[in-house]
Each structure stands twice: as C-alpha cells, then as structure tokens.
Coordinates of C-alpha atoms in Angstrom, one line a residue:
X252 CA -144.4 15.8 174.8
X253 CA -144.7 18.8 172.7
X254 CA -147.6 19.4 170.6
X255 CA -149.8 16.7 172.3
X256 CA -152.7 19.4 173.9
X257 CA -156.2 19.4 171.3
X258 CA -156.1 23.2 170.5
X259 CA -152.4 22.8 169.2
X260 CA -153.4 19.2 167.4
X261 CA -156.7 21.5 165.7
X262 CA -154.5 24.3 164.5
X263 CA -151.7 21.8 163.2
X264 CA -154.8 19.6 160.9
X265 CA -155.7 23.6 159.8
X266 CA -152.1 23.9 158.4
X267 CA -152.4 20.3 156.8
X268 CA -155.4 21.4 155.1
X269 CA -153.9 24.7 153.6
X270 CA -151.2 22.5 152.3
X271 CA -153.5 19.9 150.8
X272 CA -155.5 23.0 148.8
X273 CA -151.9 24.5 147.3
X274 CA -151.3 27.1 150.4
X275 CA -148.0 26.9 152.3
X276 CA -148.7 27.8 155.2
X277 CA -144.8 28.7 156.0
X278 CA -144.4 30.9 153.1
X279 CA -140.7 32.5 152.7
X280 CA -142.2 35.6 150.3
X281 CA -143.2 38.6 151.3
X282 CA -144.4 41.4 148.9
X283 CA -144.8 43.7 151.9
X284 CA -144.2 47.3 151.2
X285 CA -145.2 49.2 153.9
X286 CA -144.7 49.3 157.7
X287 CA -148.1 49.5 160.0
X288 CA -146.6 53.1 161.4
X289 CA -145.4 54.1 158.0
X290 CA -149.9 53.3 156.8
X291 CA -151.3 55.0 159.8
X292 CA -148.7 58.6 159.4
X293 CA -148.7 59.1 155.6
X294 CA -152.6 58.3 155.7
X295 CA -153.7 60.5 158.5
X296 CA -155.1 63.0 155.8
X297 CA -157.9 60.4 155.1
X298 CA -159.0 61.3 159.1
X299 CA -159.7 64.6 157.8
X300 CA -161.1 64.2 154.8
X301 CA -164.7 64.3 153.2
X302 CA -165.0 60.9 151.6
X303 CA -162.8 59.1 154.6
X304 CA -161.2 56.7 152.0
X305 CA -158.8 56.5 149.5
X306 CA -159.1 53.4 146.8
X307 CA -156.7 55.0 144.7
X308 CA -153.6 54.4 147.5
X309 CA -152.7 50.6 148.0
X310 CA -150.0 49.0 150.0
X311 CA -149.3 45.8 151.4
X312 CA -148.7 45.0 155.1
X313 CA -148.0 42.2 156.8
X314 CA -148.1 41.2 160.8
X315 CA -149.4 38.4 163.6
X316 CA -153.5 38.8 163.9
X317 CA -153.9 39.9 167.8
X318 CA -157.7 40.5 167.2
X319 CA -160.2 38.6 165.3
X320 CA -164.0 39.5 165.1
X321 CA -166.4 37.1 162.1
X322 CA -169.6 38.9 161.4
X323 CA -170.9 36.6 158.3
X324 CA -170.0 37.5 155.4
X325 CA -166.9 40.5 156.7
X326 CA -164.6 40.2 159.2
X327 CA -162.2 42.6 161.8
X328 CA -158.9 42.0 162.2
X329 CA -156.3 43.8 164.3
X330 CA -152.5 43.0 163.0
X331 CA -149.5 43.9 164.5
X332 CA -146.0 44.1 163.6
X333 CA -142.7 45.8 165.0
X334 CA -144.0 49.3 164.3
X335 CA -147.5 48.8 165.7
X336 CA -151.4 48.0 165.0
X337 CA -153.4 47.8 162.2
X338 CA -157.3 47.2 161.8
X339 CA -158.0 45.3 158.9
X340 CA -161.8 44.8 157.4
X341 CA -161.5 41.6 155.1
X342 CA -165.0 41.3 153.0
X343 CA -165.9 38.4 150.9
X344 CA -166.9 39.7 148.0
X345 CA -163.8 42.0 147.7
X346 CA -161.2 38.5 147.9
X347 CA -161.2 35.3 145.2
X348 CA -164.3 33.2 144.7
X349 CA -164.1 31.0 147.8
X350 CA -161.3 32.3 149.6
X351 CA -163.3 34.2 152.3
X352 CA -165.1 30.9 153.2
X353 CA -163.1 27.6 152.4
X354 CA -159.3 29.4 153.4
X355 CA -159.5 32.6 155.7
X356 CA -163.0 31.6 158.1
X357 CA -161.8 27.7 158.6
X358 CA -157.9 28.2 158.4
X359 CA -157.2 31.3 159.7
X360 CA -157.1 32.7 163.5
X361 CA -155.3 34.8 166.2
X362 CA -151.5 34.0 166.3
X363 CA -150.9 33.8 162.6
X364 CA -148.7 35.9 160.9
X365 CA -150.5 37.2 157.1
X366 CA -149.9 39.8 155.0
X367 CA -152.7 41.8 153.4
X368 CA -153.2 44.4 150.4
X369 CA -155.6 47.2 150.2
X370 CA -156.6 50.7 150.6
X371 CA -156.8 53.0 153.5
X372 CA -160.4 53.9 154.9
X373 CA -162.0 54.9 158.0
X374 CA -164.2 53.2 159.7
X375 CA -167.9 54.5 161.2
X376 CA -166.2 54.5 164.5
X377 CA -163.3 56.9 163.4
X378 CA -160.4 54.5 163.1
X379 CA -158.0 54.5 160.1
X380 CA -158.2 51.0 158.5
X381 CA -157.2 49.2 155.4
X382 CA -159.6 47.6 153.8
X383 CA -158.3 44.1 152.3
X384 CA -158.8 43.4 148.9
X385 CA -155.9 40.4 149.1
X386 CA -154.6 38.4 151.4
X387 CA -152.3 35.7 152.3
X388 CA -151.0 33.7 155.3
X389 CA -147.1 34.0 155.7
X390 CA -146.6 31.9 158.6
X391 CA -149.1 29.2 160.5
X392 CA -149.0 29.4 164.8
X393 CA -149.6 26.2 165.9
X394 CA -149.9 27.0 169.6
X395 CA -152.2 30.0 170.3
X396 CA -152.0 32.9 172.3
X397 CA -152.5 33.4 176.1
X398 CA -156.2 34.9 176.1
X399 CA -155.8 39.3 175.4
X400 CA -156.9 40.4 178.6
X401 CA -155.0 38.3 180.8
X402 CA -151.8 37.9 179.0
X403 CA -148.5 36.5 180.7
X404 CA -149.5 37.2 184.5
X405 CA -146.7 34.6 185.5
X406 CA -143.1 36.2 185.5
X407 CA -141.6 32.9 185.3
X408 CA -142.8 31.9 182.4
X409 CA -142.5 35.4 180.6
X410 CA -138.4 35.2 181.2
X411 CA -138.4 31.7 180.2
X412 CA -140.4 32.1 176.9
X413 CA -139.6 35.9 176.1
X414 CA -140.5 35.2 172.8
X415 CA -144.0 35.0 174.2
X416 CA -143.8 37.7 176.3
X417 CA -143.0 40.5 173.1
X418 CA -145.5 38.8 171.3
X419 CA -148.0 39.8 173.8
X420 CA -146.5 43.2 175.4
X421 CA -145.6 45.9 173.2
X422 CA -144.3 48.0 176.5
X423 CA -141.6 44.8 177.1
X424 CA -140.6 45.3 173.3
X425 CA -140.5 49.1 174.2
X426 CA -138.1 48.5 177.5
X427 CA -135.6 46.5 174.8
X428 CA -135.8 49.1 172.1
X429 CA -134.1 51.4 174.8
X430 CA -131.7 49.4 175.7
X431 CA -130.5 48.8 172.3
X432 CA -130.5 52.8 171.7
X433 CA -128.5 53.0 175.1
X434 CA -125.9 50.8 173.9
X435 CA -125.6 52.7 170.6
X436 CA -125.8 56.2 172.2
X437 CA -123.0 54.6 174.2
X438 CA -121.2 53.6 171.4
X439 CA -121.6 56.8 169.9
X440 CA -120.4 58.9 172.7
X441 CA -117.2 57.4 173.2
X442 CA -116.2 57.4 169.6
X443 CA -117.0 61.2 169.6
X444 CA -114.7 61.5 172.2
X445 CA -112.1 59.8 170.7
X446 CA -112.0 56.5 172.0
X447 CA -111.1 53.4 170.1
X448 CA -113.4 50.4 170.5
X449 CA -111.6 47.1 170.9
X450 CA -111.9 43.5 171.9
X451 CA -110.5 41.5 175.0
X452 CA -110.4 37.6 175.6
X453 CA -113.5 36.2 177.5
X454 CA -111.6 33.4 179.0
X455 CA -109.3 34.2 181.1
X456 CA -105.6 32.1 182.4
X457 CA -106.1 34.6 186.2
X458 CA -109.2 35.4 186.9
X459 CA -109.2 38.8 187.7
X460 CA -110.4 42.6 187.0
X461 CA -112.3 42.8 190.2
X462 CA -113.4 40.8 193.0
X463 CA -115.8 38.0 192.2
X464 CA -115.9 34.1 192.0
X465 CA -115.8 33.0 188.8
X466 CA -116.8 30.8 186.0
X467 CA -114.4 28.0 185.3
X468 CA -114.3 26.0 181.9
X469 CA -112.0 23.9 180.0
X470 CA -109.6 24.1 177.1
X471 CA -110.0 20.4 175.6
X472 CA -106.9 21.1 173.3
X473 CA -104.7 23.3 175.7
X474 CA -105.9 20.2 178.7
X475 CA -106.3 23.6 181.2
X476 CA -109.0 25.6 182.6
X477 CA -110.0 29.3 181.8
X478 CA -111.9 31.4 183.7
X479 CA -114.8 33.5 182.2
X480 CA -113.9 37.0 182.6
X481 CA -114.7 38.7 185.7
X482 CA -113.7 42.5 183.8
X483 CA -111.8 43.1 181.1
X484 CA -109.5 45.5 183.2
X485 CA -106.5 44.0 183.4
X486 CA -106.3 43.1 179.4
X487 CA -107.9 46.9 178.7
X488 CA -105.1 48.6 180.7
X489 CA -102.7 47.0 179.2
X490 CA -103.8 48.8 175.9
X491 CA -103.2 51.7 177.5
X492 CA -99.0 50.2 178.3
X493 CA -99.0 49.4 174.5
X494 CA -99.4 52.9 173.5
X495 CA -103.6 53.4 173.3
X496 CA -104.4 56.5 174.9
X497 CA -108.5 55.9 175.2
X498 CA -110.1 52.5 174.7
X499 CA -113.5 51.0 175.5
X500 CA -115.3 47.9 175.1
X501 CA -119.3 47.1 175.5
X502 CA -119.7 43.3 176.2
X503 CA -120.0 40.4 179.3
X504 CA -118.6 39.9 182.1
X505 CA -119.4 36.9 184.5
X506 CA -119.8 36.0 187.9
X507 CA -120.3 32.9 189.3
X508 CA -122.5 34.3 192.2
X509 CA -126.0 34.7 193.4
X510 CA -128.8 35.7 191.5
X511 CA -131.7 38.7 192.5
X512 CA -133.2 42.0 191.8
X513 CA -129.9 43.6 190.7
X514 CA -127.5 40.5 189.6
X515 CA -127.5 37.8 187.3
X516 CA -124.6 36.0 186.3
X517 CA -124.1 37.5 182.8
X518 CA -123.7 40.7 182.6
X519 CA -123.6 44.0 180.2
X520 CA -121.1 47.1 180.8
X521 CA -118.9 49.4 179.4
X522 CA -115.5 49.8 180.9
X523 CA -113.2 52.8 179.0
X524 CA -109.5 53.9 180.1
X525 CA -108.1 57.5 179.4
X526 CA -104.5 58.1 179.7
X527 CA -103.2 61.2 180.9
X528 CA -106.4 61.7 182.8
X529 CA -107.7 61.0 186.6
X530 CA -110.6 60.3 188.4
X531 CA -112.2 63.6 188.6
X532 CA -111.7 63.9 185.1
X533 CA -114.0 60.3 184.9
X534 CA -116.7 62.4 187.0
X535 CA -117.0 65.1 184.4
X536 CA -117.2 62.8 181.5
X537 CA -120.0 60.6 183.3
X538 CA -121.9 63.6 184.0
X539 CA -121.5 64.1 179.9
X540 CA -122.4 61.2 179.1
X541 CA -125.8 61.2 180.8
X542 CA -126.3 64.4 179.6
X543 CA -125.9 63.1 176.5
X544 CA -128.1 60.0 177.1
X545 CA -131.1 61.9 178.0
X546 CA -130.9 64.1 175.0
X547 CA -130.6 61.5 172.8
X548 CA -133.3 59.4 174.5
X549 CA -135.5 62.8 174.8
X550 CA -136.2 62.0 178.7
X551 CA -137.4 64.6 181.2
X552 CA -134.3 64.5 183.8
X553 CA -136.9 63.5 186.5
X554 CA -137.8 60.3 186.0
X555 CA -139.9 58.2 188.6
X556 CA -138.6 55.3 189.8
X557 CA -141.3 52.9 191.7
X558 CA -142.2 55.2 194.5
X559 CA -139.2 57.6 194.2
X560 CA -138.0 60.7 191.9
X561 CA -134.7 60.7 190.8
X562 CA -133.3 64.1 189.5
X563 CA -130.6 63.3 186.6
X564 CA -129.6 66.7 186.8
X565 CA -128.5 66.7 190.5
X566 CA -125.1 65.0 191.4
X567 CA -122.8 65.0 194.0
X568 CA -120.1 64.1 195.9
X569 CA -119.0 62.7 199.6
X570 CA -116.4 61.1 200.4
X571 CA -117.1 57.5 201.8
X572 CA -116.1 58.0 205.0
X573 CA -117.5 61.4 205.4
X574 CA -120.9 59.5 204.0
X575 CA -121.0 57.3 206.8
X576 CA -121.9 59.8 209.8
X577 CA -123.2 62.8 207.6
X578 CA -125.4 60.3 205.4
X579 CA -125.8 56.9 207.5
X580 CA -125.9 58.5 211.1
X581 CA -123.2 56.1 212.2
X582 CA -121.1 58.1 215.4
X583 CA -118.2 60.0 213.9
X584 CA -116.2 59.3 216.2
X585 CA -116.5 55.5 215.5
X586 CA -116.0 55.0 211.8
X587 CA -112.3 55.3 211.9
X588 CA -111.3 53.0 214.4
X589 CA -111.8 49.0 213.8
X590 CA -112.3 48.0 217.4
X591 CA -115.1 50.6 217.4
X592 CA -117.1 49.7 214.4
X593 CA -116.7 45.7 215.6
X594 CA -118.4 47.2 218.7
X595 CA -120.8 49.7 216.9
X596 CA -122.0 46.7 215.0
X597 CA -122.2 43.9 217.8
X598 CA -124.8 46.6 219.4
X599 CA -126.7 46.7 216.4
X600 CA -126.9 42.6 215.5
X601 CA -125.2 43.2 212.6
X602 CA -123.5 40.0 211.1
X603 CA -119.1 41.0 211.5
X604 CA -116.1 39.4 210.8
X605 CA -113.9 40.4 213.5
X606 CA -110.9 39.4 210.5
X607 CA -111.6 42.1 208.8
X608 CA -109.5 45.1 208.7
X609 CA -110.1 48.6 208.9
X610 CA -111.1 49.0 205.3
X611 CA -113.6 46.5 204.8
X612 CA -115.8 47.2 208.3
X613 CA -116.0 50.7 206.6
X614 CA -117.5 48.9 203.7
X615 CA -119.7 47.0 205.6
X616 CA -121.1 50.3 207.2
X617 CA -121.3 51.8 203.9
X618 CA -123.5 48.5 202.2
X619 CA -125.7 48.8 205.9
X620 CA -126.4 52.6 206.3
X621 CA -125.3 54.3 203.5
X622 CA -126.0 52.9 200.1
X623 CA -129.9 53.2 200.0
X624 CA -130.1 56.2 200.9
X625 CA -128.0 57.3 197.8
X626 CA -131.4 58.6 194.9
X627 CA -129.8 61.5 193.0
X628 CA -127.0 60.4 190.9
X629 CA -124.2 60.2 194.1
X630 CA -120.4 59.9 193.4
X631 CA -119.0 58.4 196.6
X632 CA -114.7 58.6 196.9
X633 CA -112.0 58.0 198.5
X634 CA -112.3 54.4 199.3
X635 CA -110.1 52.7 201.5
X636 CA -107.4 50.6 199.9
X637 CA -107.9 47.6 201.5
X638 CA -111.0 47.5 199.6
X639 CA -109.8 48.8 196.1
X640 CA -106.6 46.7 194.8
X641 CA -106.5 48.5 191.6
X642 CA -106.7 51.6 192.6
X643 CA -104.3 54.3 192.7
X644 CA -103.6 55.8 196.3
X645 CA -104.5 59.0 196.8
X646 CA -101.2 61.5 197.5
X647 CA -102.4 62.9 200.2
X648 CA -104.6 60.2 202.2
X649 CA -102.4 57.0 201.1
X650 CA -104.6 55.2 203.4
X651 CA -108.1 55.9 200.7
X652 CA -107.4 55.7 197.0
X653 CA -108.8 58.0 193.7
X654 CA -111.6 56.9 193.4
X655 CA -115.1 56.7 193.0
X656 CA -118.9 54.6 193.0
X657 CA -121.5 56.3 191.2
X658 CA -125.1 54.9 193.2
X659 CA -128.3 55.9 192.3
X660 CA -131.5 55.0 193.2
X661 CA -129.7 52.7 196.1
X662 CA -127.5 51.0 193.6
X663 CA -124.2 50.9 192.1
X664 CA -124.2 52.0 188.5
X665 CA -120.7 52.7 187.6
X666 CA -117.1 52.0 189.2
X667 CA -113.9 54.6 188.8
X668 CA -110.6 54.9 190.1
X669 CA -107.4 56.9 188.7
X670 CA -105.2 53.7 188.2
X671 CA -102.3 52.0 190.2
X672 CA -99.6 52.2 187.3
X673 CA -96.3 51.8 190.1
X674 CA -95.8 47.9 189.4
X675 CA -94.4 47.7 192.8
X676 CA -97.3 48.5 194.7
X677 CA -99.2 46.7 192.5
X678 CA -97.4 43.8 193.2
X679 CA -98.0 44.5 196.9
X680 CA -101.4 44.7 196.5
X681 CA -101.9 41.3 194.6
X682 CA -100.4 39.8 197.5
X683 CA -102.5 41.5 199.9
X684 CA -105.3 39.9 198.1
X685 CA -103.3 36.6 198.0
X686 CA -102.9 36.1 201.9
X687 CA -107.0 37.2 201.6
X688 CA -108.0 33.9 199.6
X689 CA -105.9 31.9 201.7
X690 CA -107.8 33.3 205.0
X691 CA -110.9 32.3 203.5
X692 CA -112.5 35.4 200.7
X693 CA -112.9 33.5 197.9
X694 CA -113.8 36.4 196.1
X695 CA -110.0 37.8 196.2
X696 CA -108.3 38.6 193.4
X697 CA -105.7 36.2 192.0
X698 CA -102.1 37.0 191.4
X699 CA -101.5 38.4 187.8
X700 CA -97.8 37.9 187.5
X701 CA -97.8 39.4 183.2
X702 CA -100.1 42.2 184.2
X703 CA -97.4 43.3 186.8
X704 CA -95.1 42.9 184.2
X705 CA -96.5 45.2 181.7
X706 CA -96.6 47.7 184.1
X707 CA -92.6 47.5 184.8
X708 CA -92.8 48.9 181.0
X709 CA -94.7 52.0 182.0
X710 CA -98.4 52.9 182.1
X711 CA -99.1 56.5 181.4
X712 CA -101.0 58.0 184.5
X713 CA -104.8 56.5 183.4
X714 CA -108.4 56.8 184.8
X715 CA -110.8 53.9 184.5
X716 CA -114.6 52.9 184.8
X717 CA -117.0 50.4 184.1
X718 CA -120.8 51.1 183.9
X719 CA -123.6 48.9 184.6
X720 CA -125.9 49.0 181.3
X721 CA -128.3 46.4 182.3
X722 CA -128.7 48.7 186.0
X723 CA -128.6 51.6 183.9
X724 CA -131.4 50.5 181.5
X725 CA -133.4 49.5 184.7
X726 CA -133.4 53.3 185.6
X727 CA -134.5 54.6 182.8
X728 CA -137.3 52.2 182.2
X729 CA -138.1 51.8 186.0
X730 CA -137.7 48.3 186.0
X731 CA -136.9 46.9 189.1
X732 CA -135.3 43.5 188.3
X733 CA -132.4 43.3 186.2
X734 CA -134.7 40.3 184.3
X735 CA -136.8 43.0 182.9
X736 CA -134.3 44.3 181.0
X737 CA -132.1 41.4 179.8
X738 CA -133.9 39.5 177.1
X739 CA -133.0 36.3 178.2
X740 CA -132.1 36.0 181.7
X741 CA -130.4 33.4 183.8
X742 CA -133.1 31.0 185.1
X743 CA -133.4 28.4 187.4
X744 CA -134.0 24.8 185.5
X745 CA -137.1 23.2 185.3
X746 CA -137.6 19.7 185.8
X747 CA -136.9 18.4 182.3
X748 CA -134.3 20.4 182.1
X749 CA -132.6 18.5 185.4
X750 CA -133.8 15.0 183.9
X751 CA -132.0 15.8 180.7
X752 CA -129.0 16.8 182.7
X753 CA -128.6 14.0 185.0
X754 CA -129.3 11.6 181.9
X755 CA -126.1 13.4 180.3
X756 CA -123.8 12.8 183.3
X757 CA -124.8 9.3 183.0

C-alpha cells in the first residue's frame, strides 16, 4: 500500500503539524520574482566586489531543497529549480520570533519545495548566496529523496518514475531540454521553407504507410476496428493530390513490434512531402537542415558517440548495392544473383528465407554487413523495389527505385524516396504486398483501395521523408537507448500492474 514505510508516515505527521499551527503546507501562492539563473547572473558583480554583499537588492526565489546542513542556531540550504542551484543561509535571528525553531528545524527537510526572500552575499568560501530573511514552504514531499551521492542507479526504476529521475539529474533534464529545442528548430525550419504544418488521423481504416504490424483498437460507436497509424504517408500525400505543394507533420507513429536500444512502440518523427521536387533534392534539404540544427543547437560538428566520432559535416552517398561489396566485403559477383546470396549466406550460418526474392536477400545482406559500418551521416539509394512499395522506380534501373536511407552511427535516421504517383503501378505494388501477407510477412502492407484512387486524380511528381527524432535526439545527446530520450517510455508491467489487469478481464 502506498504511504505505509515510517520515513514517509514521519514526514506526513510534519505536514499535519504545519497545518495544525496555520501553515499549509500545499500552498497555491507564489510571490517568486526571480529565477535561481536570473540571482546568480545579474549578481555576479557582488563576486567582485569589496563588501561581498548587497542588503540593498532583494528578490524572492523559490525551489525543492537538495542540500540541507543545521549548525544551531543557522542553517545551509542548496535549492534548486528549472534554471539551476541556489545556496541559501537561513539565520534565526534574521526570520519571526520562533519560526527558525518551532517551523523550519522540526518541519522542514530535503525534498520540499520553499520559497525564500533575501539579499545576495558571498559566502567565506567564495559562493554567491542569498541570505534569507523570509521564508515559506510551498509544497510538503512526503516521500524523500534517493540519498545525493547514490541517486537513481537502477534504470528501471528511473524510466518508470521519470519524475524522480529529473528531480535528481539535472543532465536527464538537460537531454529533454534538447529534444524539445530539436522539435522546435524543426518546426521552424520547415516553415522557413515554406511548408504548411498539418494534421493526419491517428487511427487508421488500412493500416498502412510502411511496413510494420500494427496496433488495433475499436470504434465502440462505428462497431469496427482502427489501426494506430503506422505513418502518416498515405493521408500526407494525399495533400499533395488536393493541391498542397509542401506539407509536414511532427507527431506518433506506432508499431506493434519489439522493443530495444533503438525501438519502442511509440514513436516521434517528422515526415514532409514537396511537390515538384525528387529525391536528390530531399538529400540537399536534409543536409540543410542539420546544418541548421547544429547552429541553432551551437554543437561542434564532431560529436562523440560512446566510443566513436561522428563528423556531421561529412556525408555521402553509395548506392545499396554498390554498398554491399565496396562497404560489407560481400563477393561482387554474388550480390546480384538470388541463388548466390542463398548460398553466400548458408556458408556463413546466416538465418535465410529461401522465399525471398531478389530484393529482400539484398536487404538482408545490407542489415548483416552493411548497416554498422555506416558512422558519418551515409545516404544509401537505390533500393530494390521489392523492398520499397511506395517508391517511385528509378527510369533508368526500373528494377531499384529513387530513393534513399540516411544511417548514422549504425542506425537509420531518416527514410526518402521520390514518390510512386502512376496509380497503376501503385496498384501493382499493393498487390505485390498482398500475395506477401498471404505467404506469411505479416508486416506487408495492406491494400489501400481510396489511396489508389486519389492518385487516378493526379499527384504532382513529389519527394518524401520521415526522420527519426527520438534517434536523432539520441545522437546528439549520445544516448544509447531510445528510453533516454523519451520521457516516458514503453515499459514492461510490474506485478500490480498484471494483478490489476487480470482483475479487469474478470
């Protein structure tokens, strides 16, 4: 049960006692005036001056107490809030007659949230302080903190109880501060481009947009299922039919798949169409945009990334099947030829699917030799159709289609193609993907039968491409599971979690 353990039962008669002398201890007023970075920049000049304090300056600031040092009749505190930390010295004679010892040295301790008034000082050992001459607790914590040096060593139980985990790590609240400025910087790119930001369904009557299993819900009033959306793809280009010449949109997708380092089943990217344009044009734009990115974000364009270096300002291009032998070391005179790969692969224990056709063993060699190997920012192209239904075929090659997989770092970041707009093909393809399912990939896409449609109307010749925030985010922040840089992550359930379930079903 919650709030059975002793510390949590002390803390909880500490708030009952606030009450019972006229505090509330879950105030809803704040007279704070002043951030903790805003104190510590416009007093800096006290650092430098002669009497090393200012009583004439007063502000109030308010945060959660992460350090708390009794000395008799004064006290150290060390408050934090969003902006950052703050020493406080509380003295008894400078508060209300029997404040300092009746309220603050009985009721008050690490975890709360208080706000404090004073002047700036600095201390004998150089640090610019405030020294309290008021103060008042905002909000009582009832359970206390993991102990400071220690922290949150268990990852579990920092993604389950992320709250916990920013109260304790300012670098976590650091790695989500990016993030944010990515997705605005995104934002912000687009629209200087002249994109329009719009909206899709997340449930979905097909689902489709790539290949992926996915969710299914129901529609109590409609009595059918919907799909969450795999991509918004399909609904996006469909804009592009109605007359939009460049759209984006920033939100979820889902995928009803496995979880690990790189996946979870909720997912954050952008995915923009251009008309008029093709893929090459996409790979000047991306280049742009990260550019832009690392401007914005004033990052070096070397960034580390566990034990590697990845050069932002370095990319290139291979084709995929040129990547197999000049970057995997797979025999060139193998990789196109499907009774050769099946061979090449047997030879090396490699799991295969003697099904598959000439397409998807090339992906396979790809995802086995190839991908890993891919640090600077790498656009791979020309992929085979087989393994790109919604790409356009390339005029040339109509075996590979336009288009192209961004990897860095060994993963996927971003997906491209100049699009399929011949509804006839299209409709070819769909099928193709059709008599797949039926021979067992559940991960084929489904039919669309209104999507071919609007393209018997006319699609303009259009590029599109979806990015990977959340991978992208673990880039720049070298974080090396996607959990470190999703706030709330899919989890596993615990055991009350299961009980409570299975007591639901019933």
């Amino acid at each position: 049960m919650l709030f059975e353990n002793k510390y949590i039962q002390q803390r909880i008669e500490k708030a009952e006692k606030l009450r019972e002398v006229g505090i509330n201890p879950y105030s809803n007023e704040s007279l704070r005036n002043c951030t903790i970075a805003k104190f510590l920049n416009v007093n800096s000049d006290i650092l430098h001056s002669e009497e090393k304090r200012d009583e004439n300056r007063t502000y109030t600031v308010a945060g959660r107490i992460k350090f708390f040092r009794l000395m008799g009749k004064a006290a150290f505190l060390k408050i934090e809030d969003e902006s950052g930390m703050l020493q406080i010295y509380v003295a008894r004679d400078n508060l209300p007659e029997g404040f300092y010892n009746d309220i603050f040295k009985k009721n008050i301790e690490v975890g709360d949230i208080i706000e404090v008034s004073g002047y700036p000082f600095v201390t004998g050992q150089g640090e610019l302080s405030l020294h309290a001459d008021g103060l008042k607790i905002l909000t009582k914590a009832i359970s206390p903190l993991p102990e400071k040096y220690h922290g949150i060593q268990d990852k579990e139980l920092r993604y389950r109880q992320r709250y916990l985990d920013l109260i304790m790590n300012s670098e976590v609240r650091k790695t989500f501060q990016i993030r944010s400025k990515v997705i605005s910087l995104t934002r912000r790119f687009f629209e200087n481009k002249g994109f329009l930001e719009v909206e899709t369904p997340m449930m979905h009557p097909i689902a489709g947009g790539a290949n992926a299993k996915p969710f299914v819900t129901h529609h109590n009033a409609l009595g059918i299922d919907r799909f969450l959306r795999i991509a918004p793809e399909l609904y996006l280009k469909r804009l592009i039919v109605g007359g939009f010449e460049a759209v984006f949109e920033i939100n979820r997708n889902f995928r009803n798949e496995g979880m690990d380092a790189t996946h979870n089943p909720e997912f954050t990217s952008i995915e923009f169409y251009w008309a008029y344009k093709t893929y090459k044009d996409l790979i000047v734009i991306t280049k742009e945009y990260f550019e832009y990115l690392f401007e914005h974000l004033n990052l070096p364009t070397v960034l580390p990334y566990g034990n590697l270096k990845i050069d932002f300002s370095k990319f290139t291009e291979i084709p995929l099947i040129q990547s197999l032998y000049e970057i995997g070391g797979v025999p060139q005179d193998i990789v196109e030829d499907k009774e050769k790969i099946i061979t090449f692969m047997k030879e090396k224990n490699l799991d295969v699917n003697v099904n598959m056709n000439l397409g998807q063993l090339q992906g396979e060699l790809f995802d086995e030799y190839v991908e890993d190997k891919l640090i600077n920012p790498t656009f791979i192209t020309e992929y085979p159709v087989e393994i790109s239904p919604l790409a356009r075929r390339n005029d040339e090659k109509p075996h590979l289609t336009d288009r192209f997989e961004l990897f860095i770092a060994g993963k996927e970041i971003a997906n491209a193609f100049s699009e399929l707009n011949d509804p006839l093909d299209q409709l070819q393809r769909f099928e193709g993907q059709i008599a797949a399912k039926e021979a067992g990939d559940d991960e084929a896409h489904e039919m669309d039968e209104d999507f071919v449609n609007a393209l018997s109307y006319g699609m303009a010749p259009t590029a599109g491409q979806g990015i990977g925030i959340d991978r992208l985010v673990m880039m720049l922040t070298n974080e090396h599971s996607i959990r470190d840089v999703l706030l709330f992550p899919a989890m596993k359930p615990i055991k009350h979690e299961i009980d409570l379930y299975e007591d639901q079903e019933n």
